CSV table of C-alpha atoms in Angstrom, one decimal:
chain,number,residue,atom,x,y,z
K,1,UNK,CA,42.5,-35.6,3.5
K,2,UNK,CA,42.2,-32.8,6.2
K,3,UNK,CA,38.9,-33.2,6.4
K,4,UNK,CA,39.6,-37.1,7.2
K,5,UNK,CA,42.7,-36.2,9.9
K,6,UNK,CA,39.7,-33.7,11.5
K,7,UNK,CA,36.6,-36.2,11.6
K,8,UNK,CA,38.3,-39.0,13.4
K,9,UNK,CA,37.1,-37.5,17.0
K,10,UNK,CA,33.4,-36.4,16.0
K,11,UNK,CA,30.4,-37.6,17.8
K,12,UNK,CA,27.9,-38.0,15.5
K,13,UNK,CA,25.1,-38.6,18.7
K,14,UNK,CA,25.9,-34.7,19.4
K,15,UNK,CA,25.4,-33.2,16.1
K,16,UNK,CA,22.1,-35.3,15.4
K,17,UNK,CA,21.1,-33.5,19.2
K,18,UNK,CA,22.1,-30.2,17.9
K,19,UNK,CA,20.1,-30.9,14.2
K,20,UNK,CA,17.4,-31.9,15.7
K,21,UNK,CA,17.1,-29.3,18.8
K,22,UNK,CA,17.7,-26.5,15.8
K,23,UNK,CA,15.3,-28.0,13.6
K,24,UNK,CA,12.4,-27.9,16.4
K,25,UNK,CA,13.5,-24.0,16.8
K,26,UNK,CA,13.3,-23.0,13.9
K,27,UNK,CA,10.3,-25.5,12.8
K,28,UNK,CA,8.2,-23.2,15.6
K,29,UNK,CA,9.2,-19.8,15.3
K,30,UNK,CA,8.4,-20.6,10.6
K,31,UNK,CA,5.6,-22.1,11.4
K,32,UNK,CA,4.4,-19.4,13.8
K,33,UNK,CA,5.1,-16.5,11.6
K,34,UNK,CA,3.4,-18.2,8.8
K,35,UNK,CA,0.2,-19.2,10.6
K,36,UNK,CA,-0.4,-15.6,12.0
K,37,UNK,CA,0.4,-14.5,8.2
K,38,UNK,CA,-2.5,-17.1,7.1
K,39,UNK,CA,-4.9,-15.9,9.9
K,40,UNK,CA,-4.7,-12.2,10.5
K,41,UNK,CA,-6.3,-12.3,7.4
K,42,UNK,CA,-9.6,-13.7,8.3
K,43,UNK,CA,-9.6,-10.1,10.6
K,44,UNK,CA,-8.3,-7.8,7.9
K,45,UNK,CA,-9.1,-9.6,5.0
K,46,UNK,CA,-12.8,-9.0,4.5
K,47,UNK,CA,-13.1,-5.5,5.1
K,48,UNK,CA,-9.3,-4.5,3.1
K,49,UNK,CA,-10.2,-0.7,2.7
K,50,UNK,CA,-11.1,-0.1,6.5
K,51,UNK,CA,-7.8,-0.4,8.5
K,52,UNK,CA,-8.3,-2.9,11.7
K,53,UNK,CA,-7.7,0.2,13.8
K,54,UNK,CA,-10.3,2.3,12.7
K,55,UNK,CA,-13.5,1.4,14.8
K,56,UNK,CA,-17.2,3.0,13.6
K,57,UNK,CA,-18.9,4.3,17.0
K,58,UNK,CA,-23.1,5.3,16.8
K,59,UNK,CA,-25.2,5.9,20.3
K,60,UNK,CA,-27.1,3.0,21.4
K,61,UNK,CA,-31.1,3.9,20.2
K,62,UNK,CA,-33.7,3.7,23.0
K,63,UNK,CA,-37.6,3.9,23.4
K,64,UNK,CA,-37.8,6.9,25.9
K,65,UNK,CA,-34.9,8.5,23.5
K,66,UNK,CA,-37.2,8.2,19.9
K,67,UNK,CA,-40.7,9.5,22.0
K,68,UNK,CA,-39.1,12.7,23.6
K,69,UNK,CA,-37.5,13.5,20.0
K,70,UNK,CA,-33.7,13.0,20.8
K,71,UNK,CA,-32.1,11.2,17.2
K,72,UNK,CA,-28.9,10.1,18.1
K,73,UNK,CA,-26.8,12.7,16.5
K,74,UNK,CA,-23.4,13.2,18.2
K,75,UNK,CA,-22.8,17.1,19.2
K,76,UNK,CA,-20.2,19.5,18.9
K,77,UNK,CA,-19.3,18.9,22.5
K,78,UNK,CA,-19.5,15.7,22.4
K,79,UNK,CA,-17.2,15.3,19.0
K,80,UNK,CA,-14.7,17.9,21.1
K,81,UNK,CA,-14.5,15.1,24.2
K,82,UNK,CA,-14.0,12.1,21.6
K,83,UNK,CA,-11.1,13.7,20.1
K,84,UNK,CA,-9.4,14.4,23.8
K,85,UNK,CA,-9.2,10.8,24.6
K,86,UNK,CA,-5.7,9.5,24.9
K,87,UNK,CA,-6.0,6.6,22.8
K,88,UNK,CA,-7.4,8.3,20.1
K,89,UNK,CA,-5.3,9.1,17.3
K,90,UNK,CA,-8.2,11.0,14.5
K,91,UNK,CA,-11.9,10.7,13.9
K,92,UNK,CA,-14.1,11.2,11.3
K,93,UNK,CA,-18.0,11.7,10.8
K,94,UNK,CA,-20.2,9.9,8.8
K,95,UNK,CA,-21.9,12.5,6.2
K,96,UNK,CA,-25.9,11.8,5.2
K,97,UNK,CA,-27.3,12.0,1.9
K,98,UNK,CA,-29.8,15.0,2.0
K,99,UNK,CA,-31.5,13.6,-1.2
K,100,UNK,CA,-33.3,11.0,-2.3
K,101,UNK,CA,-31.6,8.0,-4.4
K,102,UNK,CA,-32.9,5.7,-6.8
K,103,UNK,CA,-30.9,2.5,-8.1
K,104,UNK,CA,-31.9,0.2,-10.9
K,105,UNK,CA,-30.2,-2.4,-13.3
K,106,UNK,CA,-31.1,-4.6,-15.8
K,107,UNK,CA,-30.6,-8.2,-14.7
K,108,UNK,CA,-31.5,-11.6,-17.4
K,109,UNK,CA,-34.3,-9.6,-18.4
K,110,UNK,CA,-35.3,-7.9,-15.3
K,111,UNK,CA,-35.4,-4.9,-14.3
K,112,UNK,CA,-34.7,-4.6,-10.4
K,113,UNK,CA,-34.9,-1.1,-9.1
K,114,UNK,CA,-34.7,0.3,-5.0
K,115,UNK,CA,-34.4,3.5,-3.5
K,116,UNK,CA,-30.7,3.8,-1.5
K,117,UNK,CA,-29.2,5.9,0.9
K,118,UNK,CA,-25.6,6.9,0.9
K,119,UNK,CA,-23.2,8.1,3.1
K,120,UNK,CA,-19.3,8.8,3.4
K,121,UNK,CA,-16.3,9.7,5.0
K,122,UNK,CA,-13.4,11.4,4.9
K,123,UNK,CA,-10.9,9.1,1.9
K,124,UNK,CA,-8.0,9.5,4.8
K,125,UNK,CA,-10.2,6.4,6.4
K,126,UNK,CA,-10.5,4.6,3.0
K,127,UNK,CA,-7.8,2.3,1.6
K,128,UNK,CA,-9.3,1.7,-2.1
K,129,UNK,CA,-7.0,2.0,-4.7
K,130,UNK,CA,-6.8,5.7,-5.8
K,131,UNK,CA,-8.2,4.9,-9.3
K,132,UNK,CA,-10.7,2.7,-7.7
K,133,UNK,CA,-12.2,5.6,-5.4
K,134,UNK,CA,-11.7,8.8,-7.4
K,135,UNK,CA,-14.5,10.9,-8.1
K,136,UNK,CA,-13.7,14.5,-9.4
K,137,UNK,CA,-16.6,17.0,-9.3
K,138,UNK,CA,-18.5,16.1,-12.8
K,139,UNK,CA,-18.0,12.8,-12.9
K,140,UNK,CA,-20.9,10.8,-14.2
K,141,UNK,CA,-19.4,7.4,-12.5
K,142,UNK,CA,-19.6,7.2,-9.0
K,143,UNK,CA,-17.7,4.6,-7.2
K,144,UNK,CA,-20.0,2.5,-4.3
K,145,UNK,CA,-19.1,0.8,-1.5
K,146,UNK,CA,-21.8,-2.1,-0.1
K,147,UNK,CA,-22.3,-4.2,2.5
K,148,UNK,CA,-21.4,-7.8,1.9
K,149,UNK,CA,-24.6,-9.3,3.3
K,150,UNK,CA,-26.4,-7.3,0.4
K,151,UNK,CA,-24.5,-9.6,-2.6
K,152,UNK,CA,-25.7,-12.3,0.2
K,153,UNK,CA,-29.6,-11.6,0.4
K,154,UNK,CA,-29.6,-11.9,-3.4
K,155,UNK,CA,-27.6,-15.4,-3.8
K,156,UNK,CA,-29.2,-16.7,-1.3
K,157,UNK,CA,-32.5,-15.6,-1.1
K,158,UNK,CA,-33.8,-13.2,-3.9
K,159,UNK,CA,-32.5,-15.2,-6.9
K,160,UNK,CA,-33.0,-18.9,-5.1
K,161,UNK,CA,-37.1,-17.6,-5.0
K,162,UNK,CA,-36.7,-16.3,-8.7
K,163,UNK,CA,-34.5,-19.0,-10.2
K,164,UNK,CA,-31.6,-16.5,-11.4
K,165,UNK,CA,-27.9,-17.3,-11.3
K,166,UNK,CA,-26.0,-16.5,-8.8
K,167,UNK,CA,-23.6,-13.6,-8.6
K,168,UNK,CA,-20.0,-13.4,-7.6
K,169,UNK,CA,-17.7,-10.4,-6.2
K,170,UNK,CA,-16.1,-9.8,-9.0
K,171,UNK,CA,-19.7,-9.9,-11.4
K,172,UNK,CA,-20.6,-7.5,-9.5
K,173,UNK,CA,-17.7,-5.3,-9.7
K,174,UNK,CA,-18.1,-5.3,-14.0
K,175,UNK,CA,-22.0,-4.5,-13.5
K,176,UNK,CA,-23.2,-0.7,-13.7
K,177,UNK,CA,-25.8,0.9,-11.9
K,178,UNK,CA,-28.5,3.2,-13.1
K,179,UNK,CA,-28.4,5.9,-10.3
K,180,UNK,CA,-31.0,8.4,-9.8
K,181,UNK,CA,-30.2,11.5,-7.5
K,182,UNK,CA,-33.6,14.0,-6.5
K,183,UNK,CA,-34.2,16.9,-4.7
K,184,UNK,CA,-34.3,20.6,-4.3
K,185,UNK,CA,-36.5,20.9,-7.3
K,186,UNK,CA,-33.5,18.5,-9.3
K,187,UNK,CA,-33.1,15.3,-10.8
K,188,UNK,CA,-30.5,13.6,-12.3
K,189,UNK,CA,-29.1,10.3,-13.7
K,190,UNK,CA,-25.8,9.0,-12.9
K,191,UNK,CA,-23.5,5.3,-13.4
K,192,UNK,CA,-22.2,3.9,-10.5
K,193,UNK,CA,-19.7,1.0,-10.0
K,194,UNK,CA,-18.8,-1.1,-7.0
K,195,UNK,CA,-15.9,-1.0,-5.8
K,196,UNK,CA,-15.6,-2.9,-2.8
K,197,UNK,CA,-18.0,-4.9,0.8
K,198,UNK,CA,-17.7,-4.4,3.6
K,199,UNK,CA,-18.5,-6.7,6.8
K,200,UNK,CA,-17.9,-4.0,8.9
K,201,UNK,CA,-19.9,-1.0,7.9
K,202,UNK,CA,-24.0,-1.3,7.1
K,203,UNK,CA,-24.3,1.7,4.6
K,204,UNK,CA,-23.5,2.3,1.2
K,205,UNK,CA,-20.3,4.3,1.1
K,206,UNK,CA,-19.3,6.5,-1.3
K,207,UNK,CA,-16.5,9.2,-2.1
K,208,UNK,CA,-17.0,12.4,0.1
K,209,UNK,CA,-15.9,14.8,-2.5
K,210,UNK,CA,-19.3,13.2,-4.4
K,211,UNK,CA,-21.0,13.1,-1.4
K,212,UNK,CA,-20.3,17.2,-0.8
K,213,UNK,CA,-21.1,18.3,-4.2
K,214,UNK,CA,-24.2,16.1,-3.9
K,215,UNK,CA,-24.9,17.6,-0.8
K,216,UNK,CA,-24.7,21.0,-2.2
K,217,UNK,CA,-26.9,20.3,-5.5
K,218,UNK,CA,-29.5,18.3,-4.4
K,219,UNK,CA,-30.1,19.2,-0.9
K,220,UNK,CA,-29.5,22.8,-0.5
K,221,UNK,CA,-25.6,22.1,1.4
K,222,UNK,CA,-28.5,21.9,4.6
K,223,UNK,CA,-25.9,21.3,7.8
K,224,UNK,CA,-26.9,18.3,10.0
K,225,UNK,CA,-24.7,16.5,12.9
K,226,UNK,CA,-23.1,13.4,12.3
K,227,UNK,CA,-24.6,10.4,14.2
K,228,UNK,CA,-22.0,8.0,13.7
K,229,UNK,CA,-18.0,8.3,13.9
K,230,UNK,CA,-14.8,6.7,12.9
K,231,UNK,CA,-12.3,6.7,14.8
K,232,UNK,CA,-9.0,5.5,14.8
K,233,UNK,CA,-7.1,4.4,18.2
K,234,UNK,CA,-3.9,2.9,19.0
K,235,UNK,CA,-4.7,-0.3,20.0
K,236,UNK,CA,-8.4,-1.5,19.5
K,237,UNK,CA,-7.6,-3.6,23.0
K,238,UNK,CA,-7.3,-1.2,25.2
K,239,UNK,CA,-10.0,-1.0,28.4
K,240,UNK,CA,-10.1,2.4,28.4
K,241,UNK,CA,-11.7,2.1,25.0
K,242,UNK,CA,-14.5,-0.3,26.4
K,243,UNK,CA,-15.3,1.8,29.6
K,244,UNK,CA,-15.5,5.3,27.5
K,245,UNK,CA,-18.0,4.0,25.2
K,246,UNK,CA,-20.1,2.0,28.2
K,247,UNK,CA,-19.7,5.2,30.3
K,248,UNK,CA,-21.1,7.5,27.2
K,249,UNK,CA,-24.0,5.4,26.0
K,250,UNK,CA,-21.9,4.2,22.6
K,251,UNK,CA,-21.9,0.8,20.8
K,252,UNK,CA,-19.4,0.0,18.4
K,253,UNK,CA,-20.7,-1.9,14.6
K,254,UNK,CA,-19.8,-5.7,14.4
K,255,UNK,CA,-18.2,-6.1,17.7
K,256,UNK,CA,-15.1,-4.3,17.0
K,257,UNK,CA,-13.4,-4.1,20.0
K,258,UNK,CA,-13.6,-8.1,20.8
K,259,UNK,CA,-12.0,-8.4,17.4
K,260,UNK,CA,-9.8,-6.1,18.4
K,261,UNK,CA,-9.1,-8.2,21.1
K,262,UNK,CA,-8.4,-11.2,19.5
K,263,UNK,CA,-5.9,-9.5,17.4
K,264,UNK,CA,-4.1,-8.2,19.8
K,265,UNK,CA,-4.5,-11.7,22.1
K,266,UNK,CA,-3.2,-13.8,18.4
K,267,UNK,CA,-0.2,-11.3,18.6
K,268,UNK,CA,0.7,-12.2,21.9
K,269,UNK,CA,0.6,-15.8,21.5
K,270,UNK,CA,2.4,-15.7,18.1
K,271,UNK,CA,5.4,-13.9,19.8
K,272,UNK,CA,5.3,-16.0,23.0
K,273,UNK,CA,5.6,-19.0,20.5
K,274,UNK,CA,8.1,-17.5,18.3
K,275,UNK,CA,9.7,-16.9,21.8
K,276,UNK,CA,9.9,-20.6,22.7
K,277,UNK,CA,11.2,-21.8,19.6
K,278,UNK,CA,14.4,-18.9,19.8
K,279,UNK,CA,14.9,-20.4,23.2
K,280,UNK,CA,15.2,-23.9,21.5
K,281,UNK,CA,17.0,-22.4,18.8
K,282,UNK,CA,19.2,-20.9,21.1
K,283,UNK,CA,20.1,-24.1,23.5
K,284,UNK,CA,20.8,-25.8,20.4
K,285,UNK,CA,23.1,-23.7,18.3
K,286,UNK,CA,25.3,-23.8,21.7
K,287,UNK,CA,24.6,-27.5,21.5
K,288,UNK,CA,26.6,-26.9,18.1
K,289,UNK,CA,29.1,-24.7,19.7
K,290,UNK,CA,30.3,-27.0,22.8
K,291,UNK,CA,30.3,-30.2,20.4
K,292,UNK,CA,32.8,-28.8,18.0
K,293,UNK,CA,35.2,-27.3,20.4
K,294,UNK,CA,34.9,-29.9,22.2
K,295,UNK,CA,36.0,-31.8,19.1
K,296,UNK,CA,38.8,-29.1,18.9
K,297,UNK,CA,39.8,-29.9,21.7
K,298,UNK,CA,40.5,-33.5,21.0
K,299,UNK,CA,42.3,-32.6,18.2
K,300,UNK,CA,44.4,-30.3,19.8
K,301,UNK,CA,48.1,-32.1,19.3
K,302,UNK,CA,46.8,-32.5,15.3
K,303,UNK,CA,46.1,-28.7,15.3
K,304,UNK,CA,49.6,-27.8,16.4
K,305,UNK,CA,50.8,-30.7,13.8
K,306,UNK,CA,48.8,-28.7,10.9
K,307,UNK,CA,50.0,-25.3,12.0
K,308,UNK,CA,54.0,-26.2,12.2
K,309,UNK,CA,54.2,-28.0,9.0
K,310,UNK,CA,52.1,-24.9,7.3
K,311,UNK,CA,48.8,-24.7,7.4
K,312,UNK,CA,47.1,-21.4,8.9
K,313,UNK,CA,44.2,-21.2,11.5
K,314,UNK,CA,42.0,-20.0,8.3
K,315,UNK,CA,42.5,-24.0,6.7
K,316,UNK,CA,42.6,-25.6,9.6
K,317,UNK,CA,39.0,-23.6,11.2
K,318,UNK,CA,37.5,-24.1,7.2
K,319,UNK,CA,36.5,-27.4,7.7
K,320,UNK,CA,34.6,-27.1,10.7
K,321,UNK,CA,33.0,-23.8,9.0
K,322,UNK,CA,31.4,-26.4,6.0
K,323,UNK,CA,30.1,-28.7,9.0
K,324,UNK,CA,28.4,-25.8,10.8
K,325,UNK,CA,27.4,-24.2,7.4
K,326,UNK,CA,26.1,-27.6,6.2
K,327,UNK,CA,24.1,-28.6,9.0
K,328,UNK,CA,22.9,-24.7,9.4
K,329,UNK,CA,21.3,-24.7,5.8
K,330,UNK,CA,19.7,-28.7,5.8
K,331,UNK,CA,17.5,-27.5,9.1
K,332,UNK,CA,16.8,-24.3,6.9
K,333,UNK,CA,15.3,-26.4,4.1
K,334,UNK,CA,13.5,-29.2,6.1
K,335,UNK,CA,12.2,-26.8,8.3
K,336,UNK,CA,10.7,-24.8,5.3
K,337,UNK,CA,9.7,-27.9,3.5
K,338,UNK,CA,7.7,-29.0,7.2
K,339,UNK,CA,6.2,-26.0,7.1
K,340,UNK,CA,4.8,-26.1,3.5
K,341,UNK,CA,3.3,-29.6,4.5
K,342,UNK,CA,2.0,-27.7,8.2
K,343,UNK,CA,0.3,-25.4,6.1
K,344,UNK,CA,-1.3,-27.4,3.6
K,345,UNK,CA,-3.0,-29.0,6.0
K,346,UNK,CA,-4.5,-26.0,8.5
K,347,UNK,CA,-5.4,-24.3,5.2
K,348,UNK,CA,-7.4,-26.5,4.1
K,349,UNK,CA,-9.4,-26.7,7.5
K,350,UNK,CA,-9.6,-22.6,7.4
K,351,UNK,CA,-11.0,-23.5,4.2
K,352,UNK,CA,-13.5,-25.1,5.0
K,353,UNK,CA,-14.6,-23.3,7.6
K,354,UNK,CA,-14.7,-19.7,6.3
K,355,UNK,CA,-15.5,-20.3,2.4
K,356,UNK,CA,-13.7,-16.2,2.1
K,357,UNK,CA,-10.9,-17.0,3.5
K,358,UNK,CA,-7.6,-15.8,1.6
K,359,UNK,CA,-4.3,-17.5,2.6
K,360,UNK,CA,-1.7,-14.8,3.1
K,361,UNK,CA,1.9,-14.5,1.8
K,362,UNK,CA,5.0,-16.9,3.0
K,363,UNK,CA,7.9,-14.5,1.8
K,364,UNK,CA,7.9,-13.4,5.4
K,365,UNK,CA,8.9,-16.9,7.3
K,366,UNK,CA,11.3,-17.0,4.2
K,367,UNK,CA,13.3,-14.2,5.0
K,368,UNK,CA,12.6,-14.9,9.3
K,369,UNK,CA,14.0,-18.7,8.4
K,370,UNK,CA,16.9,-16.8,5.6
K,371,UNK,CA,17.7,-14.0,8.7
K,372,UNK,CA,18.2,-16.8,10.9
K,373,UNK,CA,20.2,-18.5,8.9
K,374,UNK,CA,22.2,-16.3,8.4
K,375,UNK,CA,22.8,-15.3,11.6
K,376,UNK,CA,23.6,-18.2,13.2
K,377,UNK,CA,26.0,-19.1,9.7
K,378,UNK,CA,28.4,-15.8,10.9
K,379,UNK,CA,28.4,-16.7,14.6
K,380,UNK,CA,29.3,-20.3,13.8
K,381,UNK,CA,32.2,-19.0,11.5
K,382,UNK,CA,33.4,-16.7,13.7
K,383,UNK,CA,33.3,-18.5,17.0
K,384,UNK,CA,35.4,-21.9,15.5
K,385,UNK,CA,37.6,-19.2,13.7
K,386,UNK,CA,38.1,-17.4,17.1
K,387,UNK,CA,39.0,-21.0,19.1
K,388,UNK,CA,40.8,-22.5,16.7
K,389,UNK,CA,42.8,-19.5,17.3
K,390,UNK,CA,42.9,-19.6,20.5
K,391,UNK,CA,44.6,-23.2,20.3
K,392,UNK,CA,47.4,-22.8,17.6
K,393,UNK,CA,48.8,-19.0,19.5
């Protein structure tokens, strides 16, 4: 009965305006968060074991340098200079195997073998589950990371020409390789297992603990200067990085600086779009508050009468608070539905363009929507209570 009494002056047009504006703002915010969560995997998913803020650096190889015997390694002074730069957080060096490596396996009745090489980087730069990347001195199995294009060469080149079955990344992880190590008058055969693939590193990576042990045993522990560095930076899009590398004749692998700039631009654009959505949501929120305030002013006489016959301000506020809550929860639910429908459309397009694309989790989007809903609902409850209280004083 109380609701029937108070709803007489409700403007359906005003509430509809609030609903549509808030729905628009909420969809923009949630869709931006979800799209960012999905698309960021394009830049990070392929090399999940190497952080996006790491850059692999080498020296440019020139004809003149080759003729005069320059081997393109970094001296200790150059290494110190790199470490002293403001944009550098830490620097690791690639350690090269000082021994011969051969790998072989038996597959579909064929014995395949090839000469290989190994490199390693400090374990802090490698983000693989410890159980997969764990190597202790004396172990008989070596965890290995290989370039993804090696698998592509087999599937689309070698396998096609020999009528062999193509293999997936998951299948490769189940294959055990026979790794032959020789040098310093010694020879040993170990097992190798591929635990990851890289789009960024054109090398065959093994744990540093294994490399130290093997170089000592098969390479005589010969010391050599690093030819490549892996650098952790604050922001790959920092213009100082590109300028410093250009001035010193260094180059990065796989256009890493361009990728970092793209990620930075994506973050900025996502932030701008989210900001626009928030502004629209705030404006729609004020439309709702003003509509309810206007409704309360129109019902001032009724509210005073209800107060005189014993209704508390809290009881009188409740119908308006429920109205605001129902509008907010409806906006949240419909927004989430629209986001999931839109997501299905753009995910299909991305999967067609990028076969290895992996979608992100919807949890950040849902948490963002829930957070906005809670903040707006709480503010609505407080604002309505205060307005009713001021009228009934």
